[in-house]
mmCIF file of C-alpha atoms in Angstrom:
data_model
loop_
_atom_site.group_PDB
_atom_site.id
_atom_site.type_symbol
_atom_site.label_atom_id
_atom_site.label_comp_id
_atom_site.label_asym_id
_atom_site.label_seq_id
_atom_site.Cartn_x
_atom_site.Cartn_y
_atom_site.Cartn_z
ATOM 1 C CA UNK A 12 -6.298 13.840 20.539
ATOM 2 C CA UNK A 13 -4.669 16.314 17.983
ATOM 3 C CA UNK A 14 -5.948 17.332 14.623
ATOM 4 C CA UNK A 15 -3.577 17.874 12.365
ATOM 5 C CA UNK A 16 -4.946 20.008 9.367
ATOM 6 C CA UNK A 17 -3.711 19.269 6.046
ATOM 7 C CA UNK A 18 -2.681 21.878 3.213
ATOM 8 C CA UNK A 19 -4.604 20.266 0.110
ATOM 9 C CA UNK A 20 -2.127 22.509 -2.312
ATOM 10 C CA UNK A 21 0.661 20.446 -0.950
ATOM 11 C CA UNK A 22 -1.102 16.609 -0.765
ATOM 12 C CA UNK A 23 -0.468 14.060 -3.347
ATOM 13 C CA UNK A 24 -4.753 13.165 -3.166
ATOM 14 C CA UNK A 25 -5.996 16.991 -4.036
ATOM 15 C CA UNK A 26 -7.184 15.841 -7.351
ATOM 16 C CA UNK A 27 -8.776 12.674 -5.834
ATOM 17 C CA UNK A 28 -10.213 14.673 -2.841
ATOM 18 C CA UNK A 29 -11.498 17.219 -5.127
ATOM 19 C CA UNK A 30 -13.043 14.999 -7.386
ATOM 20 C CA UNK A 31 -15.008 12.882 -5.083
ATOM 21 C CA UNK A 32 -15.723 15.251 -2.939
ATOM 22 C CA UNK A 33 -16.884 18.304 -5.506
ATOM 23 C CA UNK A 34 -17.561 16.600 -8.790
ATOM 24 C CA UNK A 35 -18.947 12.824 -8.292
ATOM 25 C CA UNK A 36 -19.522 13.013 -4.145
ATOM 26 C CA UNK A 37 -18.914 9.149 -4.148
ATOM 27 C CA UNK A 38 -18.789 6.257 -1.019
ATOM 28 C CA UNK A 39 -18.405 2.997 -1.756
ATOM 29 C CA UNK A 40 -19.141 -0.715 0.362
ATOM 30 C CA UNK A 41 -17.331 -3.823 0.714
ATOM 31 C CA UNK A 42 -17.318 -6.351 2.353
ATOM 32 C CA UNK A 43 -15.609 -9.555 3.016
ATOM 33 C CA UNK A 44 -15.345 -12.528 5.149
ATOM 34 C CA UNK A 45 -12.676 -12.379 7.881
ATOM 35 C CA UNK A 46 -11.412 -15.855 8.783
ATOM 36 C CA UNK A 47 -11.409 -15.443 12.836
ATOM 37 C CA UNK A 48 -10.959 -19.480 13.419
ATOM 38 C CA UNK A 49 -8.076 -19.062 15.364
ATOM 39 C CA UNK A 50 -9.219 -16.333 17.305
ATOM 40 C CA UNK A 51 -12.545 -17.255 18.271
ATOM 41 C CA UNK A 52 -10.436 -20.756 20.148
ATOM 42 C CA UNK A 53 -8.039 -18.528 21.732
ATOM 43 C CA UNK A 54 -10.728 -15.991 23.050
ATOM 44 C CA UNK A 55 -12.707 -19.144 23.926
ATOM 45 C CA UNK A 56 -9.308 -20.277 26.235
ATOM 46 C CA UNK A 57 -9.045 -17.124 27.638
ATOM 47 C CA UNK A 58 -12.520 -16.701 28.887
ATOM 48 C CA UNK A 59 -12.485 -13.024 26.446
ATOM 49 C CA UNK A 60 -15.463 -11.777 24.519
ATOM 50 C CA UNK A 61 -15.520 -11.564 21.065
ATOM 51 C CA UNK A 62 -17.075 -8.487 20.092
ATOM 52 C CA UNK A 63 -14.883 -6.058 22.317
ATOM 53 C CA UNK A 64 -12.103 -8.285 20.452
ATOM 54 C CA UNK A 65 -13.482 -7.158 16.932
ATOM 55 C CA UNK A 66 -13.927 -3.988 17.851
ATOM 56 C CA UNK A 67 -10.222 -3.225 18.902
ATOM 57 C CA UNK A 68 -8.700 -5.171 15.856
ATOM 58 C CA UNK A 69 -11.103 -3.080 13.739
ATOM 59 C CA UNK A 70 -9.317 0.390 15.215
ATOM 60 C CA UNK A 71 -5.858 -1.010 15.534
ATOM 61 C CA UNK A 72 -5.723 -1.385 11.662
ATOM 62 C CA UNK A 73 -8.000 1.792 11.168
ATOM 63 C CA UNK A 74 -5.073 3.691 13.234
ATOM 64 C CA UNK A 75 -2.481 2.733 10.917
ATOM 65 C CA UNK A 76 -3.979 4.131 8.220
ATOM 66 C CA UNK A 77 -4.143 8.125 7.534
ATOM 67 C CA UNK A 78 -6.270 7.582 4.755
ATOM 68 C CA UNK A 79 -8.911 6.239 7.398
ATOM 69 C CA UNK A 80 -8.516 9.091 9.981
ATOM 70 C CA UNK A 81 -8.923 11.890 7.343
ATOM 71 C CA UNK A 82 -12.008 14.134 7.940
ATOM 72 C CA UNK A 83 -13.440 17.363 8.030
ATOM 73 C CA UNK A 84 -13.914 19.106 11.802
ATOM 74 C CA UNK A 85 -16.466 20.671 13.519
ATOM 75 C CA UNK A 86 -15.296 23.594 11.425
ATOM 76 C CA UNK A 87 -14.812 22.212 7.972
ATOM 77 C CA UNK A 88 -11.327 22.417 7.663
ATOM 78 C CA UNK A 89 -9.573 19.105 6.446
ATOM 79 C CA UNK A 90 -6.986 17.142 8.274
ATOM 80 C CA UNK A 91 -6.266 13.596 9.678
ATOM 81 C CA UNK A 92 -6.697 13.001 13.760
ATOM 82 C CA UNK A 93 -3.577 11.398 15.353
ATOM 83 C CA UNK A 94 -5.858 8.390 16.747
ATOM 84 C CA UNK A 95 -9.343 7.246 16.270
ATOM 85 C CA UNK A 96 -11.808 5.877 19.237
ATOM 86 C CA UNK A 97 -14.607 3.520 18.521
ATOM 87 C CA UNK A 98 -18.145 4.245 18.933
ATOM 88 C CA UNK A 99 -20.414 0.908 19.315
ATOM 89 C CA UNK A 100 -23.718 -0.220 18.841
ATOM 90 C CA UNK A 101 -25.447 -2.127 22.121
ATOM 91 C CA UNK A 102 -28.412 -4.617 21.807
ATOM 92 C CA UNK A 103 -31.134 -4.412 24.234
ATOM 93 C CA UNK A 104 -32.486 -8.208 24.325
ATOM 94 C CA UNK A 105 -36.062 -6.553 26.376
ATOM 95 C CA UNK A 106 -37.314 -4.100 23.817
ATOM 96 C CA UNK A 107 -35.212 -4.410 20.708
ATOM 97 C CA UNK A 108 -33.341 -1.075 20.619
ATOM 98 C CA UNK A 109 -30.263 -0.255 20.563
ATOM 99 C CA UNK A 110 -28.013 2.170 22.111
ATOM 100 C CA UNK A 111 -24.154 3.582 20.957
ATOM 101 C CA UNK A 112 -21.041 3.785 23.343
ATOM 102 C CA UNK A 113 -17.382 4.987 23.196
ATOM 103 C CA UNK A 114 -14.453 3.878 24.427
ATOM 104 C CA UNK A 115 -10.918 5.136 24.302
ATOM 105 C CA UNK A 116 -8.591 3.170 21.891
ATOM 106 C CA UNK A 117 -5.182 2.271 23.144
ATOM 107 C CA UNK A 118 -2.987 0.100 21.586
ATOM 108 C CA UNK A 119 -2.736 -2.748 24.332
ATOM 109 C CA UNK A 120 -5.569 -4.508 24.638
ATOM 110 C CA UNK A 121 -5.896 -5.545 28.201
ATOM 111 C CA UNK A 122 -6.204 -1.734 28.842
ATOM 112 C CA UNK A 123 -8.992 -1.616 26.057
ATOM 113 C CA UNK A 124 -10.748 -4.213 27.228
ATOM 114 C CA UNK A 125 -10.957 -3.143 30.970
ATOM 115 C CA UNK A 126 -12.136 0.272 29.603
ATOM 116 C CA UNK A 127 -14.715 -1.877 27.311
ATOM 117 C CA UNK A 128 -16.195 -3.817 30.596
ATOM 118 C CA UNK A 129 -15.789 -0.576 32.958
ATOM 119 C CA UNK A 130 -18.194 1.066 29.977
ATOM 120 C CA UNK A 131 -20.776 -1.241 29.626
ATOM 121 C CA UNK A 132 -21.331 -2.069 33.019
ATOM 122 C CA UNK A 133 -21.636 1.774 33.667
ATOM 123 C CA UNK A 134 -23.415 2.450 30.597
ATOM 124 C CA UNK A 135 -24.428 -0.676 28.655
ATOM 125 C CA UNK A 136 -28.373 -0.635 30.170
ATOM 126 C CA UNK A 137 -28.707 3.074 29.846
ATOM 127 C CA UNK A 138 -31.760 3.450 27.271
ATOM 128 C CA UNK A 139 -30.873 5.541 24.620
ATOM 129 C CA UNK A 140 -29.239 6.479 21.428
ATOM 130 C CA UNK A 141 -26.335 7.796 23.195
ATOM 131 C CA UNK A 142 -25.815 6.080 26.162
ATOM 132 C CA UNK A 143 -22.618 7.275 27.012
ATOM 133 C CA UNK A 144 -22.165 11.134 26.830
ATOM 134 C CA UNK A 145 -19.265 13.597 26.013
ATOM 135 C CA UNK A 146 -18.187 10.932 22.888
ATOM 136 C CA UNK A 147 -15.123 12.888 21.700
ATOM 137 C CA UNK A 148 -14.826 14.671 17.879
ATOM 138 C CA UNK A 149 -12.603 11.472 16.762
ATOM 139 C CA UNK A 150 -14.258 8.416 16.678
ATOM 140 C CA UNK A 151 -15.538 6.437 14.008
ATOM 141 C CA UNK A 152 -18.817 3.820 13.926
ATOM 142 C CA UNK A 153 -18.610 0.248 14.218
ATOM 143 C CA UNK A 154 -22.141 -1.865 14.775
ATOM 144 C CA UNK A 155 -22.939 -5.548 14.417
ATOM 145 C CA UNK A 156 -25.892 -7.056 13.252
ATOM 146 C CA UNK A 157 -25.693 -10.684 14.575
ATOM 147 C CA UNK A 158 -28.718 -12.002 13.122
ATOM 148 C CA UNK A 159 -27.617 -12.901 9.739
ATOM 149 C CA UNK A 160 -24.591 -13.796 7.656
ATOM 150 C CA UNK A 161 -24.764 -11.146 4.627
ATOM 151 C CA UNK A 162 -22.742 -11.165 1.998
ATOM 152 C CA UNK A 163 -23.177 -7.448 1.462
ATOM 153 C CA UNK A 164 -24.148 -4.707 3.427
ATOM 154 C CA UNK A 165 -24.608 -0.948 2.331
ATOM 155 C CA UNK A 166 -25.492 2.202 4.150
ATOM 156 C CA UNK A 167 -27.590 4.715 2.299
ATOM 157 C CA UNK A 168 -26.688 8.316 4.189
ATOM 158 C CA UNK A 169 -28.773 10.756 3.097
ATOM 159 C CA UNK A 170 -26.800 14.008 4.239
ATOM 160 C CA UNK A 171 -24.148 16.227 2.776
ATOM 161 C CA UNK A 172 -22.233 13.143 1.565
ATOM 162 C CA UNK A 173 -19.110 14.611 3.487
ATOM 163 C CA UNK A 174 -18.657 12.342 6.252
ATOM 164 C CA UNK A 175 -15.652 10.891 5.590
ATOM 165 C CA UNK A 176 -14.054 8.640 8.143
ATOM 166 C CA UNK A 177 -14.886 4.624 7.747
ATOM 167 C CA UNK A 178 -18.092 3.184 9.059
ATOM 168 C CA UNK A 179 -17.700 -0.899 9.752
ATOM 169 C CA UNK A 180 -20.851 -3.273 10.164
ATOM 170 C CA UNK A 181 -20.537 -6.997 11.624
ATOM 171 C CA UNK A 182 -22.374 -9.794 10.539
ATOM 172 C CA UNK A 183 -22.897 -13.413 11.835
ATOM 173 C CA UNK A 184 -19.983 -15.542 11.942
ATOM 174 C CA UNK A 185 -20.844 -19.012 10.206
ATOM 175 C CA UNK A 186 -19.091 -22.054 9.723
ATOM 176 C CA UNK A 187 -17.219 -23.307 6.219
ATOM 177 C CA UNK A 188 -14.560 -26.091 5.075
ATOM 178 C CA UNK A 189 -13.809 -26.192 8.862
ATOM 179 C CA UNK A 190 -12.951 -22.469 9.092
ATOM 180 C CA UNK A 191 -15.510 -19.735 10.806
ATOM 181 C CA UNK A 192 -16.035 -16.706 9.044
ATOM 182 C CA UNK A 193 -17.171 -13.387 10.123
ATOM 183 C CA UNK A 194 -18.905 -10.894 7.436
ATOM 184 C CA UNK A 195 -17.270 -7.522 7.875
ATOM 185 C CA UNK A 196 -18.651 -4.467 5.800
ATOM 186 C CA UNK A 197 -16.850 -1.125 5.297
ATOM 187 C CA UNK A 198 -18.608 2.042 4.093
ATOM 188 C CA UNK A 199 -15.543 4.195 2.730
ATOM 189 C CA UNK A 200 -15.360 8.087 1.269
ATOM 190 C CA UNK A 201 -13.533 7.773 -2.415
ATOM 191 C CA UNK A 202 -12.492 11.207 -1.186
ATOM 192 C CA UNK A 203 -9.839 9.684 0.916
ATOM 193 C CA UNK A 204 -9.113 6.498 0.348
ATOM 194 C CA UNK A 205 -9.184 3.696 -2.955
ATOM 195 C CA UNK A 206 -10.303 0.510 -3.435
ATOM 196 C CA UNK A 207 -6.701 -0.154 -2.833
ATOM 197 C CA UNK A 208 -6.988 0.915 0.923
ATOM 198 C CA UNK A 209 -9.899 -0.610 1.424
ATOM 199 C CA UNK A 210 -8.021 -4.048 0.510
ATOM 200 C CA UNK A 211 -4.877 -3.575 2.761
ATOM 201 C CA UNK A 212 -7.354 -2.922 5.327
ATOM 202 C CA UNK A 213 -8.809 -6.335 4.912
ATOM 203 C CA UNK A 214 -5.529 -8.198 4.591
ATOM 204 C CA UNK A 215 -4.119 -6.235 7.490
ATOM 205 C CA UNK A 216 -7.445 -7.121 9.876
ATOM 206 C CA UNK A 217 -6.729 -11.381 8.677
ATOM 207 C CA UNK A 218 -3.402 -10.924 9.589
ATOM 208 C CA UNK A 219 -4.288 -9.543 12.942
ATOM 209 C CA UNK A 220 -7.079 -11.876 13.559
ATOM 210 C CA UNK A 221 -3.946 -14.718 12.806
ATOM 211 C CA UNK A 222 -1.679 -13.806 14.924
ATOM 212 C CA UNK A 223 -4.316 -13.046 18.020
ATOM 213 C CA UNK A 224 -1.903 -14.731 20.251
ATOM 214 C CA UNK A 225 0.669 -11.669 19.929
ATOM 215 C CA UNK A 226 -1.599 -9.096 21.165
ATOM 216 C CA UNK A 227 -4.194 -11.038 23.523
ATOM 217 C CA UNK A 228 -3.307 -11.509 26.904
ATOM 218 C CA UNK A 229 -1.002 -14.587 27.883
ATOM 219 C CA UNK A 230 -2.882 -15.534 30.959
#
């Protein structure tokens, strides 16, 4: 993992950055419904599960994307990471908590998915908040809550306001005019990235989810 600082004299977002950062300290939700019909059969065929699925088409598009792997370090200085690892929430079905793991993001998804079951098989019972240790600096959050189908989720964090990569929140998929949808919320920094973004993300994660059979396994 590298971080690669960035010289806000010389970026094109300094006013942006400085604005929603220094002047109106602003994040922003949205969410929309991802159309994972196609998908959810081919996973189905392939005897995959869904959520490690999600979870690596959620940081494929995320990795394409400075604008979603700009942050501040450990030591406040600005830059954007060269990749981004998910960190996910686990359900405990006995007592109702939860507990968050990482795994290491690589592009292919067999290896990401091996990773995924070598993790939770090592780690997915451990009781608490952090149930897998050592999670590196560059990660970002992703978390599902597959109770209900929102249509709009929003996370209140009451800190600094300078957390700045992307935080993503699942919903319950439900069925409509013979298509399943899946509510996906994104809590984004205006610091880094627009509205505009925030939309190519969307259009980039339904064009992933559509073309599933170009990046799942063939077996």
């Amino acid at each position: 993992m590298i971080f690669n600082p960035i010289v806000i004299d010389n970026w094109s977002r300094k006013t942006y950055f400085e604005h929603y950062l220094y002047n109106v300290r602003c994040t922003y939700s949205m969410t929309a419904n991802i159309d994972i019909t196609r998908l959810l059969a081919e996973l189905k065929n392939k005897g995959i599960k869904l959520y490690p699925a999600l979870i690596h088409m959620i940081t494929t598009v995320v990795n394409r994307h400075s604008e979603f792997r700009t942050c501040l370090d450990s030591e406040g200085r600005l830059g954007c990471w060269d990749s981004l690892s998910p960190s996910f929430t686990i359900f405990h079905d006995d007592d109702k908590t939860f507990s968050s793991i990482w795994t290491l993001y690589g592009e292919d998804f067999n290896d990401f998915y091996s990773r995924y079951l070598d993790d939770m098989k090592k780690y997915g019972s451990v009781k608490q908040f952090a149930a897998k240790t050592n999670e590196p600096p560059n990660t970002f959050p992703i978390s599902s809550i597959p109770w209900v189908s929102f249509t709009g989720f929003n996370l209140n964090v009451y800190n600094e306001g300078t957390y700045l990569l992307p935080i993503f929140t699942m919903g319950k998929y439900f069925q409509h005019d013979e298509k399943i949808l899946l509510p996906l919320s994104g809590q984004f920094h205006h610091a880094v990235c627009d509205g505009y973004h925030a939309g190519l993300l969307y259009n980039e994660l339904q064009l992933r989810a559509d073309t599933c059979t170009k990046w799942l396994p063939n077996n």
